[in-house]
PDB file of C-alpha atoms in Angstrom:
ATOM      1  CA  MET A 278     113.935 137.235 103.954  1.00 39.00           C
ATOM      2  CA  SER A 279     110.432 136.691 105.306  1.00 53.00           C
ATOM      3  CA  ASP A 280     107.415 138.772 104.321  1.00 65.00           C
ATOM      4  CA  PRO A 281     107.263 141.744 106.751  1.00 62.00           C
ATOM      5  CA  ARG A 282     103.446 141.433 106.726  1.00 77.00           C
ATOM      6  CA  SER A 283     103.488 137.748 107.691  1.00 89.00           C
ATOM      7  CA  LEU A 284     101.935 136.871 111.025  1.00 91.00           C
ATOM      8  CA  GLY A 285     105.229 135.620 112.473  1.00 90.00           C
ATOM      9  CA  SER A 286     107.145 138.727 111.377  1.00 92.00           C
ATOM     10  CA  LEU A 287     104.500 141.062 112.809  1.00 94.00           C
ATOM     11  CA  LEU A 288     104.339 139.191 116.129  1.00 93.00           C
ATOM     12  CA  ALA A 289     108.150 139.270 116.362  1.00 92.00           C
ATOM     13  CA  SER A 290     108.229 143.023 115.602  1.00 94.00           C
ATOM     14  CA  ASP A 291     105.647 143.702 118.321  1.00 94.00           C
ATOM     15  CA  LEU A 292     107.683 141.696 120.817  1.00 92.00           C
ATOM     16  CA  GLU A 293     110.832 143.632 119.816  1.00 93.00           C
ATOM     17  CA  ARG A 294     108.913 146.803 120.635  1.00 94.00           C
ATOM     18  CA  TYR A 295     107.876 145.385 124.005  1.00 92.00           C
ATOM     19  CA  TYR A 296     111.529 144.550 124.745  1.00 93.00           C
ATOM     20  CA  TYR A 297     112.564 148.075 123.711  1.00 94.00           C
ATOM     21  CA  TYR A 298     110.198 149.756 126.175  1.00 92.00           C
ATOM     22  CA  TYR A 299     111.062 147.380 128.988  1.00 90.00           C
ATOM     23  CA  GLY A 300     114.825 147.949 128.901  1.00 91.00           C
ATOM     24  CA  GLN A 301     115.862 145.061 126.663  1.00 92.00           C
ATOM     25  CA  ALA A 302     116.433 146.879 123.362  1.00 92.00           C
ATOM     26  CA  GLY A 303     118.253 144.687 120.866  1.00 91.00           C
ATOM     27  CA  ARG A 304     117.207 141.446 122.544  1.00 91.00           C
ATOM     28  CA  PRO A 305     116.652 138.906 119.762  1.00 91.00           C
ATOM     29  CA  VAL A 306     113.177 137.424 119.418  1.00 91.00           C
ATOM     30  CA  ARG A 307     113.292 133.652 119.185  1.00 88.00           C
ATOM     31  CA  ARG A 308     110.420 131.618 117.820  1.00 83.00           C
ATOM     32  CA  ARG A 309     109.769 130.163 121.276  1.00 82.00           C
ATOM     33  CA  ASP A 310     109.334 133.716 122.654  1.00 84.00           C
ATOM     34  CA  LEU A 311     106.278 134.381 120.486  1.00 84.00           C
ATOM     35  CA  TRP A 312     103.947 132.785 123.067  1.00 81.00           C
ATOM     36  CA  ARG A 313     104.431 135.976 125.108  1.00 76.00           C
ATOM     37  CA  ASN A 314     102.275 137.803 122.557  1.00 76.00           C
ATOM     38  CA  LEU A 315      99.261 135.839 123.761  1.00 83.00           C
ATOM     39  CA  LEU A 316      99.950 135.605 127.490  1.00 84.00           C
ATOM     40  CA  ILE A 317     101.601 138.794 128.792  1.00 84.00           C
ATOM     41  CA  PRO A 318      98.897 141.431 129.434  1.00 82.00           C
ATOM     42  CA  ARG A 319     100.918 144.193 127.734  1.00 83.00           C
ATOM     43  CA  CYS A 320     101.410 142.031 124.618  1.00 89.00           C
ATOM     44  CA  ALA A 321      98.288 139.875 124.500  1.00 92.00           C
ATOM     45  CA  PRO A 322      95.758 142.389 123.094  1.00 94.00           C
ATOM     46  CA  VAL A 323      98.102 143.086 120.182  1.00 94.00           C
ATOM     47  CA  GLY A 324      98.805 139.374 119.691  1.00 94.00           C
ATOM     48  CA  TRP A 325      95.102 138.491 119.618  1.00 95.00           C
ATOM     49  CA  TYR A 326      94.498 141.345 117.178  1.00 96.00           C
ATOM     50  CA  ARG A 327      97.301 140.005 114.921  1.00 95.00           C
ATOM     51  CA  LEU A 328      95.643 136.577 114.865  1.00 96.00           C
ATOM     52  CA  ALA A 329      92.242 138.127 114.075  1.00 97.00           C
ATOM     53  CA  HIS A 330      93.694 140.283 111.301  1.00 97.00           C
ATOM     54  CA  ALA A 331      95.471 137.277 109.744  1.00 96.00           C
ATOM     55  CA  ALA A 332      92.169 135.387 109.750  1.00 97.00           C
ATOM     56  CA  HIS A 333      90.423 138.412 108.202  1.00 96.00           C
ATOM     57  CA  ARG A 334      93.064 138.687 105.446  1.00 94.00           C
ATOM     58  CA  ASN A 335      92.600 135.000 104.671  1.00 95.00           C
ATOM     59  CA  GLY A 336      88.817 135.363 104.323  1.00 96.00           C
ATOM     60  CA  ARG A 337      88.002 133.618 107.595  1.00 97.00           C
ATOM     61  CA  THR A 338      85.718 136.334 108.902  1.00 95.00           C
ATOM     62  CA  GLY A 339      83.978 134.111 111.439  1.00 96.00           C
ATOM     63  CA  ILE A 340      87.263 133.226 113.120  1.00 97.00           C
ATOM     64  CA  ALA A 341      88.361 136.878 112.892  1.00 97.00           C
ATOM     65  CA  LYS A 342      85.212 138.011 114.700  1.00 96.00           C
ATOM     66  CA  LEU A 343      85.590 135.310 117.353  1.00 97.00           C
ATOM     67  CA  LEU A 344      89.188 136.360 118.063  1.00 97.00           C
ATOM     68  CA  THR A 345      88.173 140.034 118.128  1.00 96.00           C
ATOM     69  CA  TRP A 346      85.469 139.325 120.705  1.00 96.00           C
ATOM     70  CA  LEU A 347      87.820 137.149 122.762  1.00 95.00           C
ATOM     71  CA  ASN A 348      90.195 140.114 122.896  1.00 94.00           C
ATOM     72  CA  PHE A 349      87.322 142.319 124.023  1.00 95.00           C
ATOM     73  CA  TYR A 350      86.124 139.937 126.744  1.00 94.00           C
ATOM     74  CA  LEU A 351      89.584 139.002 128.030  1.00 93.00           C
ATOM     75  CA  TYR A 352      91.331 142.383 127.851  1.00 93.00           C
ATOM     76  CA  GLY A 353      88.656 145.043 127.367  1.00 94.00           C
ATOM     77  CA  VAL A 354      90.130 146.007 123.997  1.00 95.00           C
ATOM     78  CA  GLU A 355      88.225 146.145 120.726  1.00 95.00           C
ATOM     79  CA  ILE A 356      90.404 146.264 117.612  1.00 96.00           C
ATOM     80  CA  SER A 357      88.723 145.784 114.255  1.00 95.00           C
ATOM     81  CA  SER A 358      90.204 142.795 112.454  1.00 95.00           C
ATOM     82  CA  ALA A 359      89.843 144.792 109.207  1.00 95.00           C
ATOM     83  CA  CYS A 360      92.198 147.518 110.472  1.00 95.00           C
ATOM     84  CA  GLU A 361      95.705 147.132 109.092  1.00 96.00           C
ATOM     85  CA  ILE A 362      98.330 147.979 111.715  1.00 97.00           C
ATOM     86  CA  GLY A 363     102.013 148.144 110.797  1.00 97.00           C
ATOM     87  CA  PRO A 364     104.863 146.392 112.582  1.00 97.00           C
ATOM     88  CA  HIS A 365     106.227 147.316 116.013  1.00 96.00           C
ATOM     89  CA  PHE A 366     102.798 148.118 117.484  1.00 96.00           C
ATOM     90  CA  PHE A 367     102.719 148.680 121.246  1.00 95.00           C
ATOM     91  CA  MET A 368      99.910 149.224 123.761  1.00 95.00           C
ATOM     92  CA  PRO A 369     101.455 149.586 127.241  1.00 92.00           C
ATOM     93  CA  HIS A 370      98.033 149.856 128.900  1.00 89.00           C
ATOM     94  CA  ALA A 371      95.272 148.740 126.578  1.00 85.00           C
ATOM     95  CA  SER A 372      92.108 148.473 128.671  1.00 88.00           C
ATOM     96  CA  GLY A 373      89.087 150.293 127.328  1.00 92.00           C
ATOM     97  CA  THR A 374      90.632 151.040 123.942  1.00 95.00           C
ATOM     98  CA  VAL A 375      88.559 150.895 120.746  1.00 95.00           C
ATOM     99  CA  ILE A 376      90.417 150.825 117.434  1.00 96.00           C
ATOM    100  CA  GLY A 377      88.119 151.007 114.455  1.00 93.00           C
ATOM    101  CA  ALA A 378      90.622 152.786 112.222  1.00 94.00           C
ATOM    102  CA  ASN A 379      91.152 152.100 108.546  1.00 93.00           C
ATOM    103  CA  ARG A 380      94.933 151.820 108.904  1.00 96.00           C
ATOM    104  CA  ILE A 381      97.689 152.558 111.434  1.00 98.00           C
ATOM    105  CA  GLY A 382     101.342 152.792 110.430  1.00 97.00           C
ATOM    106  CA  ALA A 383     104.502 151.273 111.900  1.00 97.00           C
ATOM    107  CA  TYR A 384     105.873 152.044 115.376  1.00 97.00           C
ATOM    108  CA  ALA A 385     102.540 153.221 116.780  1.00 97.00           C
ATOM    109  CA  VAL A 386     102.078 153.518 120.546  1.00 97.00           C
ATOM    110  CA  ILE A 387      98.493 153.708 121.806  1.00 97.00           C
ATOM    111  CA  TYR A 388      97.545 154.016 125.470  1.00 96.00           C
ATOM    112  CA  HIS A 389      94.334 153.063 127.294  1.00 95.00           C
ATOM    113  CA  GLN A 390      90.849 154.529 126.878  1.00 96.00           C
ATOM    114  CA  VAL A 391      91.646 155.677 123.325  1.00 97.00           C
ATOM    115  CA  THR A 392      89.015 155.626 120.556  1.00 96.00           C
ATOM    116  CA  LEU A 393      89.809 155.635 116.852  1.00 96.00           C
ATOM    117  CA  GLY A 394      86.617 155.368 114.859  1.00 92.00           C
ATOM    118  CA  ALA A 395      83.958 156.706 112.573  1.00 86.00           C
ATOM    119  CA  LYS A 396      81.469 159.514 113.116  1.00 82.00           C
ATOM    120  CA  GLU A 397      78.554 157.204 112.311  1.00 79.00           C
ATOM    121  CA  VAL A 398      77.498 153.759 113.452  1.00 77.00           C
ATOM    122  CA  GLU A 399      78.716 151.033 111.094  1.00 70.00           C
ATOM    123  CA  PRO A 400      80.001 153.213 108.226  1.00 64.00           C
ATOM    124  CA  ALA A 401      82.077 151.992 105.313  1.00 71.00           C
ATOM    125  CA  HIS A 402      85.620 151.105 106.351  1.00 73.00           C
ATOM    126  CA  ASP A 403      87.026 154.030 104.354  1.00 78.00           C
ATOM    127  CA  GLN A 404      85.158 156.462 106.631  1.00 85.00           C
ATOM    128  CA  ARG A 405      87.548 155.715 109.477  1.00 92.00           C
ATOM    129  CA  PRO A 406      90.845 157.368 110.491  1.00 96.00           C
ATOM    130  CA  VAL A 407      94.169 156.642 108.808  1.00 97.00           C
ATOM    131  CA  VAL A 408      97.146 157.071 111.134  1.00 98.00           C
ATOM    132  CA  GLY A 409     100.751 157.465 109.955  1.00 97.00           C
ATOM    133  CA  ASP A 410     104.016 155.947 111.172  1.00 97.00           C
ATOM    134  CA  ARG A 411     105.612 156.633 114.573  1.00 97.00           C
ATOM    135  CA  THR A 412     102.405 157.943 116.104  1.00 97.00           C
ATOM    136  CA  PHE A 413     101.955 158.312 119.851  1.00 97.00           C
ATOM    137  CA  ILE A 414      98.376 158.485 121.158  1.00 98.00           C
ATOM    138  CA  ALA A 415      97.986 159.260 124.872  1.00 97.00           C
ATOM    139  CA  SER A 416      95.286 158.086 127.272  1.00 97.00           C
ATOM    140  CA  GLY A 417      91.708 159.087 126.602  1.00 96.00           C
ATOM    141  CA  ALA A 418      92.296 160.570 123.147  1.00 98.00           C
ATOM    142  CA  ARG A 419      89.518 160.423 120.536  1.00 97.00           C
ATOM    143  CA  ILE A 420      90.292 160.378 116.817  1.00 97.00           C
ATOM    144  CA  ILE A 421      87.023 160.456 114.922  1.00 95.00           C
ATOM    145  CA  GLY A 422      86.003 160.397 111.265  1.00 93.00           C
ATOM    146  CA  PRO A 423      87.584 159.936 107.844  1.00 94.00           C
ATOM    147  CA  ILE A 424      90.703 161.924 108.699  1.00 96.00           C
ATOM    148  CA  VAL A 425      94.410 161.367 108.110  1.00 97.00           C
ATOM    149  CA  LEU A 426      97.105 161.885 110.731  1.00 98.00           C
ATOM    150  CA  GLY A 427     100.589 162.229 109.237  1.00 97.00           C
ATOM    151  CA  ASP A 428     103.800 160.587 110.393  1.00 97.00           C
ATOM    152  CA  ASP A 429     105.442 161.455 113.716  1.00 97.00           C
ATOM    153  CA  VAL A 430     102.232 162.785 115.265  1.00 97.00           C
ATOM    154  CA  ALA A 431     101.637 162.863 119.031  1.00 97.00           C
ATOM    155  CA  VAL A 432      98.067 163.111 120.309  1.00 98.00           C
ATOM    156  CA  GLY A 433      97.777 164.439 123.854  1.00 97.00           C
ATOM    157  CA  ALA A 434      95.724 162.932 126.659  1.00 97.00           C
ATOM    158  CA  ASN A 435      91.974 163.441 126.212  1.00 97.00           C
ATOM    159  CA  ALA A 436      92.417 165.343 122.929  1.00 98.00           C
ATOM    160  CA  VAL A 437      89.505 165.157 120.482  1.00 97.00           C
ATOM    161  CA  VAL A 438      90.789 165.047 116.908  1.00 98.00           C
ATOM    162  CA  THR A 439      88.276 165.563 114.096  1.00 96.00           C
ATOM    163  CA  LYS A 440      90.513 167.164 111.433  1.00 97.00           C
ATOM    164  CA  SER A 441      93.419 165.811 109.398  1.00 97.00           C
ATOM    165  CA  CYS A 442      96.949 166.995 110.142  1.00 96.00           C
ATOM    166  CA  GLY A 443     100.378 166.834 108.559  1.00 94.00           C
ATOM    167  CA  ASN A 444     103.608 165.343 109.842  1.00 96.00           C
ATOM    168  CA  ALA A 445     105.523 166.086 113.041  1.00 96.00           C
ATOM    169  CA  VAL A 446     102.829 167.824 115.081  1.00 96.00           C
ATOM    170  CA  THR A 447     101.363 167.429 118.547  1.00 97.00           C
ATOM    171  CA  LEU A 448      97.577 167.599 118.829  1.00 97.00           C
ATOM    172  CA  VAL A 449      96.145 168.810 122.150  1.00 97.00           C
ATOM    173  CA  GLY A 450      92.821 170.041 123.463  1.00 96.00           C
ATOM    174  CA  ILE A 451      89.125 169.844 122.673  1.00 95.00           C
ATOM    175  CA  PRO A 452      88.890 170.327 119.760  1.00 95.00           C
ATOM    176  CA  ALA A 453      92.519 169.405 119.120  1.00 94.00           C
ATOM    177  CA  GLN A 454      94.897 172.172 118.065  1.00 94.00           C
ATOM    178  CA  GLU A 455      98.261 171.612 116.353  1.00 92.00           C
ATOM    179  CA  ARG A 456     101.592 172.384 117.985  1.00 90.00           C
ATOM    180  CA  PRO A 457     105.058 171.720 116.476  1.00 85.00           C
ATOM    181  CA  ARG A 458     106.648 168.475 117.654  1.00 81.00           C
ATOM    182  CA  ALA A 459     110.331 167.918 118.384  1.00 76.00           C
ATOM    183  CA  LEU A 460     111.274 164.522 116.993  1.00 71.00           C
ATOM    184  CA  THR A 461     113.276 161.771 118.656  1.00 67.00           C
ATOM    185  CA  ASP A 462     114.067 158.313 117.304  1.00 60.00           C
ATOM    186  CA  ALA A 463     111.372 156.062 118.761  1.00 53.00           C
ATOM    187  CA  ARG A 464     112.157 152.963 116.723  1.00 53.00           C
ATOM    188  CA  GLY A 465     114.463 151.262 119.171  1.00 49.00           C
TER     189      GLY A 465
END
């Protein structure tokens, strides 16, 4: 079995997620399908991030920065190559999104105009948010500072999150307040 953190495995998992949301759940991902990760606007920002992160992990920081900036200029998305994002990542509308998180878990869905970042300019990487598995972050949300969001968290549109939370909650408002969350299987 291949390493689930390998570039090919991550790209395939992201494409599986794309298929799931576009009515083709269970469709097998063939090696020749992986080009979609770099060409389809709903896959490309994630694909370019995956390439940048692989370069970062391999100590090729110059290439990682180049790929990160290409993603920014081509798609209006800035995702730190140092951020580790789990498999099955999906951004249905990515424009204007800034992801400067420390880590994001598996099965995350992040919409447009979202910011995940630090409270200060250029802080240490550990001063950035950590986001759990199966997280849904709606348009315009802001998740700021060295906080931890648990698994199965939903962040409402335009919410401003500055405090950590546990599992299975919905965060809404400015500042964000917790509400219980009914869970569904979003793995596809």
